[in-house]
XYZ file of C-alpha atoms in Angstrom:
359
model
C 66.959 169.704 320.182
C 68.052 171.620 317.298
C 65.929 173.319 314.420
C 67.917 171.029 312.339
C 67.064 167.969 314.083
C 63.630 169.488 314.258
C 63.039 169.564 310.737
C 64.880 165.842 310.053
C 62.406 164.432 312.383
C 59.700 166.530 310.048
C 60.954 165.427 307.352
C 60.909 161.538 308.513
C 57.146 162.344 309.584
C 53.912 161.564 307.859
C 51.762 164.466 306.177
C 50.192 164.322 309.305
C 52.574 166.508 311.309
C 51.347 170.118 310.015
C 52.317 172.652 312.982
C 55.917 173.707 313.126
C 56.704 176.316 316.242
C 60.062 177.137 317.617
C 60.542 179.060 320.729
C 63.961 179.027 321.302
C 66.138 181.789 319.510
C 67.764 180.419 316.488
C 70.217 182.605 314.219
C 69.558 184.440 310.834
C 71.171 182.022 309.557
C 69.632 179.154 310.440
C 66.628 180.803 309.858
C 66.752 180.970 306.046
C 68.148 177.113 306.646
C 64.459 176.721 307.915
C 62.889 178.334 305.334
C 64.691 177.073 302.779
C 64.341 172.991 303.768
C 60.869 173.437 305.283
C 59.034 170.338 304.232
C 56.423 170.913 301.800
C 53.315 169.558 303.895
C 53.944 172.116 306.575
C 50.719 174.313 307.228
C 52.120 176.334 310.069
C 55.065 177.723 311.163
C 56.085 180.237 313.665
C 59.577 180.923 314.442
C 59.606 182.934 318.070
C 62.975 183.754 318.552
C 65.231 185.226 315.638
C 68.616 186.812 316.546
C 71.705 187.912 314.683
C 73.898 185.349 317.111
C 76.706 185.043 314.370
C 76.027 188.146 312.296
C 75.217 188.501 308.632
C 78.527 187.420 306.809
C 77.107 184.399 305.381
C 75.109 186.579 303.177
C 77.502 188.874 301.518
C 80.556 187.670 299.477
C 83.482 189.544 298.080
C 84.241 191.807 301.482
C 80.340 192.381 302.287
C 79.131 193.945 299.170
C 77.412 191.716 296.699
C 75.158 189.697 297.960
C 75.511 186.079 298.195
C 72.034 184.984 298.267
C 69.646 186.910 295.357
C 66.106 187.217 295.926
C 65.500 186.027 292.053
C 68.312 183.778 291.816
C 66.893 180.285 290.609
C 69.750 178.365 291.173
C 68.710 177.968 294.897
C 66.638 175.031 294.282
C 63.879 176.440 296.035
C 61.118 173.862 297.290
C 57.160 175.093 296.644
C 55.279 175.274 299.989
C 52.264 175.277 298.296
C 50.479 174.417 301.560
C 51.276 176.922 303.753
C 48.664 179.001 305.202
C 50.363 180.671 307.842
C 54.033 182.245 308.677
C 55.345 183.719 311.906
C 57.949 185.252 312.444
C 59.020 187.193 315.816
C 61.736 189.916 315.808
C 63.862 191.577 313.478
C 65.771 190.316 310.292
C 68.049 194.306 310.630
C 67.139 194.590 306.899
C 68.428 191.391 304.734
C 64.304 190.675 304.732
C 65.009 190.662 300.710
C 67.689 187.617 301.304
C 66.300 185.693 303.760
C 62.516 186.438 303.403
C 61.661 186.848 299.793
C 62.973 183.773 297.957
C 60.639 181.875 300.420
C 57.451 183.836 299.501
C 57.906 183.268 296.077
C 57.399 179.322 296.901
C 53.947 180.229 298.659
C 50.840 180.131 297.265
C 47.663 182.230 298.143
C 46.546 179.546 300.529
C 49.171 181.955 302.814
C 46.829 183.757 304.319
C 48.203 184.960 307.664
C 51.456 186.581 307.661
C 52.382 188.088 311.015
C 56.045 189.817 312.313
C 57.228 191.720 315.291
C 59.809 192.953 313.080
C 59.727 196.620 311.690
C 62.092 195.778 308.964
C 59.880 193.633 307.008
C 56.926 197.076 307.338
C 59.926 199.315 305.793
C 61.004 197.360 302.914
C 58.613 197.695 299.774
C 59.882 194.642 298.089
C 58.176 192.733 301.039
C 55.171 194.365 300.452
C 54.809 193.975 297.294
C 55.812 190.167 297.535
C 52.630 189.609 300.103
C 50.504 191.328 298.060
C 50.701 189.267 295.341
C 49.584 186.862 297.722
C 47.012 188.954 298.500
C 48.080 190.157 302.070
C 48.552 192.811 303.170
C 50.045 193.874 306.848
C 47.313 195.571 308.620
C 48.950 195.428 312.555
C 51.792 196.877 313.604
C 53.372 196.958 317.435
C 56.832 199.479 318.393
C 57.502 196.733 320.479
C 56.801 198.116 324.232
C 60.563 196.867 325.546
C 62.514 197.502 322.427
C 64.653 201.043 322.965
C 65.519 201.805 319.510
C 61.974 202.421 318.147
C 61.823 205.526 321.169
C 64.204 206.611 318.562
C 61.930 206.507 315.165
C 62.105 210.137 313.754
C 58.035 211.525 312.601
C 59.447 210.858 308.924
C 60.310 207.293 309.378
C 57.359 205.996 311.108
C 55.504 208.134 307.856
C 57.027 206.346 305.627
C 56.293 202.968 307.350
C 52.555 204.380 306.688
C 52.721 204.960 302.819
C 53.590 201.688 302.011
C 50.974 200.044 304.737
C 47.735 201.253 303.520
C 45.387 198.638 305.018
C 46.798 199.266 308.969
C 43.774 198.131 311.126
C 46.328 197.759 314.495
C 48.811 200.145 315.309
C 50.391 200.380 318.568
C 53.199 203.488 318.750
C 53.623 203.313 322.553
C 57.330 203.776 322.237
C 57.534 205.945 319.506
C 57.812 209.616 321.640
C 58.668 211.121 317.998
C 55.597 210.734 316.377
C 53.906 213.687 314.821
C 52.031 215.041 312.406
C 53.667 213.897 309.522
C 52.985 209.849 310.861
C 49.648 211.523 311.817
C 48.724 212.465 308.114
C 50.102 208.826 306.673
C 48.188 206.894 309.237
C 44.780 208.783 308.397
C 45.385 207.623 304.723
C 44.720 204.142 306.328
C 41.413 205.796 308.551
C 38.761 204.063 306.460
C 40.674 200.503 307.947
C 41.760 201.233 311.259
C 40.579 199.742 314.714
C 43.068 200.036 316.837
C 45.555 202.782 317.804
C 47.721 203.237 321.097
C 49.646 207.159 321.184
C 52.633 207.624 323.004
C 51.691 209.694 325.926
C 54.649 212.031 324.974
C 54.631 212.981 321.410
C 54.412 215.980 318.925
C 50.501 214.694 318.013
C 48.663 217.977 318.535
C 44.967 218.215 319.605
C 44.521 218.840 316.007
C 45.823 215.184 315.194
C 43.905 213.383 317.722
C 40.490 215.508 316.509
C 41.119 214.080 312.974
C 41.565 210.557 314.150
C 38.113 210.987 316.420
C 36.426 212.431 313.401
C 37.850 210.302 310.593
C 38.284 206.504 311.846
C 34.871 205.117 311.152
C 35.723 201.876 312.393
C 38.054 202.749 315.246
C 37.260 200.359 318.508
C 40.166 201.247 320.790
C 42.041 204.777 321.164
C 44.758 205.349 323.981
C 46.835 208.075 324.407
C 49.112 206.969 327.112
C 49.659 203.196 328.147
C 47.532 202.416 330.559
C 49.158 201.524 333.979
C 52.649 202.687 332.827
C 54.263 206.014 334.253
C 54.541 208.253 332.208
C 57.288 210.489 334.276
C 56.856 214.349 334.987
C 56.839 215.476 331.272
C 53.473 216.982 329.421
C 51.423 214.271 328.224
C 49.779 213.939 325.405
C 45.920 215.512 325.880
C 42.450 216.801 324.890
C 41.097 220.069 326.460
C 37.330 220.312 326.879
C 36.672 222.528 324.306
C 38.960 220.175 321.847
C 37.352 217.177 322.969
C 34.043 218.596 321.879
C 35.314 219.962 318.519
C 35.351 216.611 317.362
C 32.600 214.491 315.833
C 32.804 210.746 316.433
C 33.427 209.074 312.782
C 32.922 205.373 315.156
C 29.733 204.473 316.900
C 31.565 201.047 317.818
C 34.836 202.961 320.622
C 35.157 199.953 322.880
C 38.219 201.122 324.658
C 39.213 204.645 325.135
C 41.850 206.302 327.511
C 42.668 210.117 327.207
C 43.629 213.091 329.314
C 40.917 215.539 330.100
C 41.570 218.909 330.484
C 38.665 220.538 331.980
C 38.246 224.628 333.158
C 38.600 224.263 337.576
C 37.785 227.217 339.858
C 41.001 227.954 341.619
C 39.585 226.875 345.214
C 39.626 223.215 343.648
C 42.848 223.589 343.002
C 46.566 224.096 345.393
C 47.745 227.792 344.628
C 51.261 226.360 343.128
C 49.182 224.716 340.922
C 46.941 227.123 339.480
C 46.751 227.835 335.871
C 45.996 231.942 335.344
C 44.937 230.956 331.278
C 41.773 229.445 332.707
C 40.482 232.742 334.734
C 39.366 231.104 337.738
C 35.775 229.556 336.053
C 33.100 229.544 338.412
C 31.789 226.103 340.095
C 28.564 226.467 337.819
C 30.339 227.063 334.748
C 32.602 224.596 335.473
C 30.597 221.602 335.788
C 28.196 222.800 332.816
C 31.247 222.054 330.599
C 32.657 218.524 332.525
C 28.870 217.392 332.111
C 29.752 218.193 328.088
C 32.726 216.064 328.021
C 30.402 213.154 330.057
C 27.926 213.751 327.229
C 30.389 213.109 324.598
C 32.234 210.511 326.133
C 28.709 208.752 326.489
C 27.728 208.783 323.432
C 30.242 205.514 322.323
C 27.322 203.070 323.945
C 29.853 200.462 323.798
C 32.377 201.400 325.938
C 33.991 198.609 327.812
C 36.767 200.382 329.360
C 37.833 203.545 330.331
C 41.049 205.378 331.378
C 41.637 208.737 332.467
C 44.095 210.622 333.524
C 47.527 209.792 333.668
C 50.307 207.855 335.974
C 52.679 210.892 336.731
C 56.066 211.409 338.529
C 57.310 207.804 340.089
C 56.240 205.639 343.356
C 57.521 207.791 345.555
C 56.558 211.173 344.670
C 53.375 211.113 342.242
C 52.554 213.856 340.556
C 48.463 215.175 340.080
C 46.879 216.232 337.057
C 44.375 219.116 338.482
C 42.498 220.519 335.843
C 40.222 217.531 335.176
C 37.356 215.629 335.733
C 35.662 215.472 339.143
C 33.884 212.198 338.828
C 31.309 213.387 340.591
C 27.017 213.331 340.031
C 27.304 217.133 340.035
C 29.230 217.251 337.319
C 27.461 214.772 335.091
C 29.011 211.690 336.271
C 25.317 210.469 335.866
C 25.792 210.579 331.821
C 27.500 208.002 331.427
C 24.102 205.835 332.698
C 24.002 204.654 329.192
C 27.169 202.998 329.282
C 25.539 199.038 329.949
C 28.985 197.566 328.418
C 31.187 199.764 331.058
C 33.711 196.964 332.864
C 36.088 199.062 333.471
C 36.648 202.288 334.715
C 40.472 203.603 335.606
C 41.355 207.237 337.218
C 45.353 208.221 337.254
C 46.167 211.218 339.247
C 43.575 213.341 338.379
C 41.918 215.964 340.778
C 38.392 214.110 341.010
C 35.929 215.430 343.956
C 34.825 211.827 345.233
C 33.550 211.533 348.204
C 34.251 215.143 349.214
């Protein structure tokens, strides 16, 4: 059945029928069709499946340049959806958001309370922004969607700038974003007072220095991943926390339900395969060793509601895995027994890493 049919039949129905969700992949343009003709007792509507399936001509006249549909052109006979109070909409409009997006807000009222999209275009265009804030929302999650190539390709200065115009970011999920730096780092912390959630890329230019600032700033921070948990992460560096760093940093949240990082812990060199050694760490004694991993459990322990854990990290493929070896050795020795405290623990993941159990 088409949208078109879809919204006849709505149309046709009593005030009753409320819900409108599409999960087939419909065009651009039928989209702003939808938006456009939506009936005015709608309450909800999500739209799954957007895709430019006969390109963006229909909104450009005179050989693409002027726009043929105006965000504040009143000839378009808008309807007023004054009973909206939610709007979904799943991937990208590739930047006509202004065209296609923004004459329907201004038929909304603030009974639209939940706005949600997968697409980044509507986070990089200010004139969206400030349309949903005068309907008093503001975006506050935001997912690089995990199987979407091109946002591997988001420079440090464009995810930024996604940042200075989202100031109220509680989700943020920058799995695929391997060029994110300091610079998304900085805008992202202007948002620290409001964030709860935020997945790293496990490679990335975030220093130690960047992930100490998040620890130490995000009061209300419940979930912090540096890598995706479960996913390989290949045979590059990824991203991590010596020791020493790790304990640098004070925790801002007392409320970490979630946590996955890289330890990198001081191991004498009989713990670890010649080939592998590291000379920078001087061969540590055992003692000396385990005095600081027992610091890191300490630390670690003192989020009391932890619910899961991962460390370490899936390297190299299948076939040939690849060992982190200066880590944790997950043994009572080394303070294992500190984490006691952790009543909420479910879950507790080890990738790769060099632990002593059961040796």
């Amino acid at each position: 059945m088409s949208p078109r049919t879809v919204l006849a039949i709505a149309h046709g129905a009593s005030p009753t029928l409320q819900e409108l969700e599409f999960q087939s992949l419909i065009s651009v343009k039928t989209t702003k069709s939808l938006l456009k003709d939506l009936p005015q007792h709608i309450t909800k509507l999500h739209l799954r499946g957007i895709e430019d399936r006969y390109g963006f001509e229909f909104l450009y006249k005179d050989n693409g340049e002027t726009p043929l549909i105006d965000a504040n052109n009143t000839e378009d006979a808008l309807i007023d959806h004054h009973a909206l109070i939610s709007l979904h909409l799943c991937e990208d409009l590739e930047g006509h958001e202004e065209y296609i997006l923004l004459p329907f807000l201004t038929t909304c009222s603030t009974r639209l309370t939940n706005f949600q999209t997968t697409g980044i275009g509507c986070y990089k265009n200010k004139k969206v922004h400030d349309a949903l804030a005068r309907l008093n929302i503001y975006m506050e999650t935001i997912h690089f969607p995990y199987d979407s190539g091109h946002d591997e390709n988001a420079e440090d200065a464009e995810i930024a700038a996604i940042f200075a115009l989202s100031q109220h970011m509680k989700v943020v999920n920058l799995y695929r974003c391997s060029n994110t730096g300091p610079q998304a780092i900085a805008a992202i912390l202007e948002s620290a007072a409001h964030l709860e959630s935020l997945h790293l890329p496990s490679h990335s230019q975030v220093s130690a220095a960047d992930l100490q600032a998040i620890i130490s700033q995000a009061k209300k921070l419940r979930t912090l991943t540096m890598y995706f948990p479960g996913m390989r992460c290949g045979t590059l560096l990824v991203l991590s926390l010596s020791a020493a760093e790790f304990l640098a940093a004070d925790w801002a949240s007392s409320s970490l339900e979630r946590f996955g990082c890289v330890f990198r812990v001081p191991r004498p060199n009989d713990h670890v395969p010649q080939e592998h050694q590291d000379p920078t760490w001087n061969n540590p004694t055992l003692e000396h060793s385990r005095q600081i991993q027992r610091q890191v459990y300490r630390h670690t322990a003192k989020q009391t509601h932890l619910y899961e854990v991962y460390l370490g990290a899936l390297l190299g493929d299948d076939e040939n895995p690849q060992h982190l070896w200066y880590t944790l050795e997950m043994t009572l020795d080394s303070g294992l027994d500190e984490l006691v405290g952790l009543k909420n623990l479910h879950r507790l993941t080890l990738h790769n890493m060099n632990h002593r159990m059961g040796v």
